[in-house]
């Protein structure tokens, strides 16, 4: 099962990189929440909608660690991204924690939280 969680994490990264909003909608739980590195919260519609104003030019996840708990899993990693937002280039390195849950329709990402890694 841990291999499946790794696969889903990579699929999520790829969907983000390609701004594949259809796949992102399928991968996220309906009550998904994202907590940004500065504490802001986005729901599923807001998370998927962010691609109207932003796009990743690169996205890499390293040091991926999965803890599996039957019908839930926690994925922790370090993520390095380059993106554009409203025409401005941005680079960010963050520690990420993802909460995945197994629902009747399959595994979904229920939550993601980012913590800044300054200077990394």
PDB file of C-alpha atoms in Angstrom:
ATOM      1  CA  UNK A   1       0.000   0.000   0.000  1.00  0.00           C
ATOM      2  CA  UNK A   2       2.889   2.389   0.671  1.00  0.00           C
ATOM      3  CA  UNK A   3       3.897   2.091  -3.002  1.00  0.00           C
ATOM      4  CA  UNK A   4       0.348   3.142  -3.982  1.00  0.00           C
ATOM      5  CA  UNK A   5       0.571   6.211  -1.718  1.00  0.00           C
ATOM      6  CA  UNK A   6       3.918   7.132  -3.306  1.00  0.00           C
ATOM      7  CA  UNK A   7       2.313   6.764  -6.752  1.00  0.00           C
ATOM      8  CA  UNK A   8      -0.571   9.035  -5.758  1.00  0.00           C
ATOM      9  CA  UNK A   9       1.823  11.632  -4.367  1.00  0.00           C
ATOM     10  CA  UNK A  10       3.761  11.664  -7.663  1.00  0.00           C
ATOM     11  CA  UNK A  11       0.488  11.883  -9.624  1.00  0.00           C
ATOM     12  CA  UNK A  12      -0.548  14.870  -7.521  1.00  0.00           C
ATOM     13  CA  UNK A  13       2.792  16.601  -8.159  1.00  0.00           C
ATOM     14  CA  UNK A  14       2.446  15.952 -11.905  1.00  0.00           C
ATOM     15  CA  UNK A  15      -1.139  17.239 -11.953  1.00  0.00           C
ATOM     16  CA  UNK A  16       0.023  20.402 -10.175  1.00  0.00           C
ATOM     17  CA  UNK A  17       2.934  20.888 -12.576  1.00  0.00           C
ATOM     18  CA  UNK A  18       0.659  20.479 -15.621  1.00  0.00           C
ATOM     19  CA  UNK A  19      -2.219  22.468 -14.036  1.00  0.00           C
ATOM     20  CA  UNK A  20      -4.445  19.439 -14.713  1.00  0.00           C
ATOM     21  CA  UNK A  21      -7.507  20.682 -12.851  1.00  0.00           C
ATOM     22  CA  UNK A  22      -9.616  17.658 -13.837  1.00  0.00           C
ATOM     23  CA  UNK A  23      -7.113  15.267 -12.265  1.00  0.00           C
ATOM     24  CA  UNK A  24      -6.676  17.524  -9.222  1.00  0.00           C
ATOM     25  CA  UNK A  25     -10.446  17.513  -8.683  1.00  0.00           C
ATOM     26  CA  UNK A  26     -10.376  13.705  -8.810  1.00  0.00           C
ATOM     27  CA  UNK A  27      -7.421  13.404  -6.402  1.00  0.00           C
ATOM     28  CA  UNK A  28      -8.758  15.788  -3.734  1.00  0.00           C
ATOM     29  CA  UNK A  29     -11.382  14.957  -1.108  1.00  0.00           C
ATOM     30  CA  UNK A  30     -14.480  17.152  -1.251  1.00  0.00           C
ATOM     31  CA  UNK A  31     -13.596  18.655   2.142  1.00  0.00           C
ATOM     32  CA  UNK A  32      -9.911  19.159   1.234  1.00  0.00           C
ATOM     33  CA  UNK A  33      -8.069  21.999   2.978  1.00  0.00           C
ATOM     34  CA  UNK A  34      -4.663  23.497   2.295  1.00  0.00           C
ATOM     35  CA  UNK A  35      -2.820  25.469   4.958  1.00  0.00           C
ATOM     36  CA  UNK A  36      -0.211  27.695   3.357  1.00  0.00           C
ATOM     37  CA  UNK A  37       3.193  28.540   4.730  1.00  0.00           C
ATOM     38  CA  UNK A  38       1.829  31.864   6.013  1.00  0.00           C
ATOM     39  CA  UNK A  39      -1.275  30.307   7.573  1.00  0.00           C
ATOM     40  CA  UNK A  40      -3.886  30.990   4.902  1.00  0.00           C
ATOM     41  CA  UNK A  41      -6.464  28.268   4.229  1.00  0.00           C
ATOM     42  CA  UNK A  42      -7.803  27.212   0.822  1.00  0.00           C
ATOM     43  CA  UNK A  43     -10.672  24.804   0.211  1.00  0.00           C
ATOM     44  CA  UNK A  44     -10.827  22.461  -2.779  1.00  0.00           C
ATOM     45  CA  UNK A  45     -12.395  24.979  -5.185  1.00  0.00           C
ATOM     46  CA  UNK A  46      -9.900  27.666  -4.200  1.00  0.00           C
ATOM     47  CA  UNK A  47      -6.956  25.268  -4.519  1.00  0.00           C
ATOM     48  CA  UNK A  48      -7.954  24.118  -7.992  1.00  0.00           C
ATOM     49  CA  UNK A  49      -8.913  27.684  -8.936  1.00  0.00           C
ATOM     50  CA  UNK A  50      -5.444  29.029  -8.160  1.00  0.00           C
ATOM     51  CA  UNK A  51      -4.298  27.823 -11.577  1.00  0.00           C
ATOM     52  CA  UNK A  52      -6.257  30.655 -13.199  1.00  0.00           C
ATOM     53  CA  UNK A  53      -3.548  33.023 -11.912  1.00  0.00           C
ATOM     54  CA  UNK A  54      -0.510  30.818 -11.375  1.00  0.00           C
ATOM     55  CA  UNK A  55       1.510  28.093 -13.050  1.00  0.00           C
ATOM     56  CA  UNK A  56       4.437  25.948 -11.961  1.00  0.00           C
ATOM     57  CA  UNK A  57       7.534  25.921 -14.135  1.00  0.00           C
ATOM     58  CA  UNK A  58       9.148  23.243 -11.954  1.00  0.00           C
ATOM     59  CA  UNK A  59       8.084  21.162  -8.979  1.00  0.00           C
ATOM     60  CA  UNK A  60      10.277  18.603  -7.226  1.00  0.00           C
ATOM     61  CA  UNK A  61       9.568  16.603  -4.072  1.00  0.00           C
ATOM     62  CA  UNK A  62      12.491  15.060  -2.196  1.00  0.00           C
ATOM     63  CA  UNK A  63      12.943  13.191   1.077  1.00  0.00           C
ATOM     64  CA  UNK A  64       9.488  11.625   0.674  1.00  0.00           C
ATOM     65  CA  UNK A  65       8.375   9.637   3.709  1.00  0.00           C
ATOM     66  CA  UNK A  66       5.072   7.748   3.989  1.00  0.00           C
ATOM     67  CA  UNK A  67       3.394   6.587   7.192  1.00  0.00           C
ATOM     68  CA  UNK A  68       0.461   4.240   6.532  1.00  0.00           C
ATOM     69  CA  UNK A  69      -2.394   3.731   9.022  1.00  0.00           C
ATOM     70  CA  UNK A  70      -4.904   1.441   7.317  1.00  0.00           C
ATOM     71  CA  UNK A  71      -7.415   3.926   5.888  1.00  0.00           C
ATOM     72  CA  UNK A  72      -5.182   6.977   6.287  1.00  0.00           C
ATOM     73  CA  UNK A  73      -1.638   7.924   5.369  1.00  0.00           C
ATOM     74  CA  UNK A  74       0.656  10.846   6.034  1.00  0.00           C
ATOM     75  CA  UNK A  75       3.145  11.893   3.361  1.00  0.00           C
ATOM     76  CA  UNK A  76       5.989  14.201   4.374  1.00  0.00           C
ATOM     77  CA  UNK A  77       8.500  15.696   1.967  1.00  0.00           C
ATOM     78  CA  UNK A  78      10.531  18.729   0.985  1.00  0.00           C
ATOM     79  CA  UNK A  79       9.208  20.502  -2.076  1.00  0.00           C
ATOM     80  CA  UNK A  80      11.086  22.931  -4.301  1.00  0.00           C
ATOM     81  CA  UNK A  81       9.012  24.918  -6.749  1.00  0.00           C
ATOM     82  CA  UNK A  82       9.381  27.638  -9.310  1.00  0.00           C
ATOM     83  CA  UNK A  83       6.219  29.290 -10.490  1.00  0.00           C
ATOM     84  CA  UNK A  84       4.647  32.413 -11.869  1.00  0.00           C
ATOM     85  CA  UNK A  85       1.816  34.168 -10.092  1.00  0.00           C
ATOM     86  CA  UNK A  86       0.122  37.139 -11.701  1.00  0.00           C
ATOM     87  CA  UNK A  87       3.123  37.455 -13.996  1.00  0.00           C
ATOM     88  CA  UNK A  88       5.750  37.409 -11.214  1.00  0.00           C
ATOM     89  CA  UNK A  89       8.299  34.626 -10.885  1.00  0.00           C
ATOM     90  CA  UNK A  90       8.556  32.910  -7.528  1.00  0.00           C
ATOM     91  CA  UNK A  91      10.812  30.247  -6.026  1.00  0.00           C
ATOM     92  CA  UNK A  92       9.886  28.420  -2.846  1.00  0.00           C
ATOM     93  CA  UNK A  93      11.297  25.605  -0.723  1.00  0.00           C
ATOM     94  CA  UNK A  94       8.871  24.167   1.825  1.00  0.00           C
ATOM     95  CA  UNK A  95       8.359  21.154   4.022  1.00  0.00           C
ATOM     96  CA  UNK A  96       5.026  19.558   3.119  1.00  0.00           C
ATOM     97  CA  UNK A  97       2.704  17.295   5.078  1.00  0.00           C
ATOM     98  CA  UNK A  98      -0.132  15.611   3.188  1.00  0.00           C
ATOM     99  CA  UNK A  99      -2.999  13.706   4.789  1.00  0.00           C
ATOM    100  CA  UNK A 100      -4.524  11.031   2.565  1.00  0.00           C
ATOM    101  CA  UNK A 101      -7.661   9.072   3.381  1.00  0.00           C
ATOM    102  CA  UNK A 102      -9.194   5.982   1.832  1.00  0.00           C
ATOM    103  CA  UNK A 103     -12.823   6.656   0.910  1.00  0.00           C
ATOM    104  CA  UNK A 104     -15.311   4.327  -0.825  1.00  0.00           C
ATOM    105  CA  UNK A 105     -14.346   5.942  -4.159  1.00  0.00           C
ATOM    106  CA  UNK A 106     -10.607   5.495  -3.494  1.00  0.00           C
ATOM    107  CA  UNK A 107      -7.694   7.365  -1.933  1.00  0.00           C
ATOM    108  CA  UNK A 108      -8.076  11.140  -1.735  1.00  0.00           C
ATOM    109  CA  UNK A 109      -5.889  13.963  -0.487  1.00  0.00           C
ATOM    110  CA  UNK A 110      -7.783  15.492   2.443  1.00  0.00           C
ATOM    111  CA  UNK A 111      -5.253  18.042   3.622  1.00  0.00           C
ATOM    112  CA  UNK A 112      -1.902  19.589   2.876  1.00  0.00           C
ATOM    113  CA  UNK A 113       0.181  21.920   5.005  1.00  0.00           C
ATOM    114  CA  UNK A 114       3.290  23.871   4.073  1.00  0.00           C
ATOM    115  CA  UNK A 115       6.075  25.129   6.346  1.00  0.00           C
ATOM    116  CA  UNK A 116       8.716  27.478   4.965  1.00  0.00           C
ATOM    117  CA  UNK A 117      12.332  26.330   4.804  1.00  0.00           C
ATOM    118  CA  UNK A 118      14.141  29.631   4.556  1.00  0.00           C
ATOM    119  CA  UNK A 119      17.504  29.494   2.832  1.00  0.00           C
ATOM    120  CA  UNK A 120      17.089  25.869   1.738  1.00  0.00           C
TER     121      UNK A 120
END
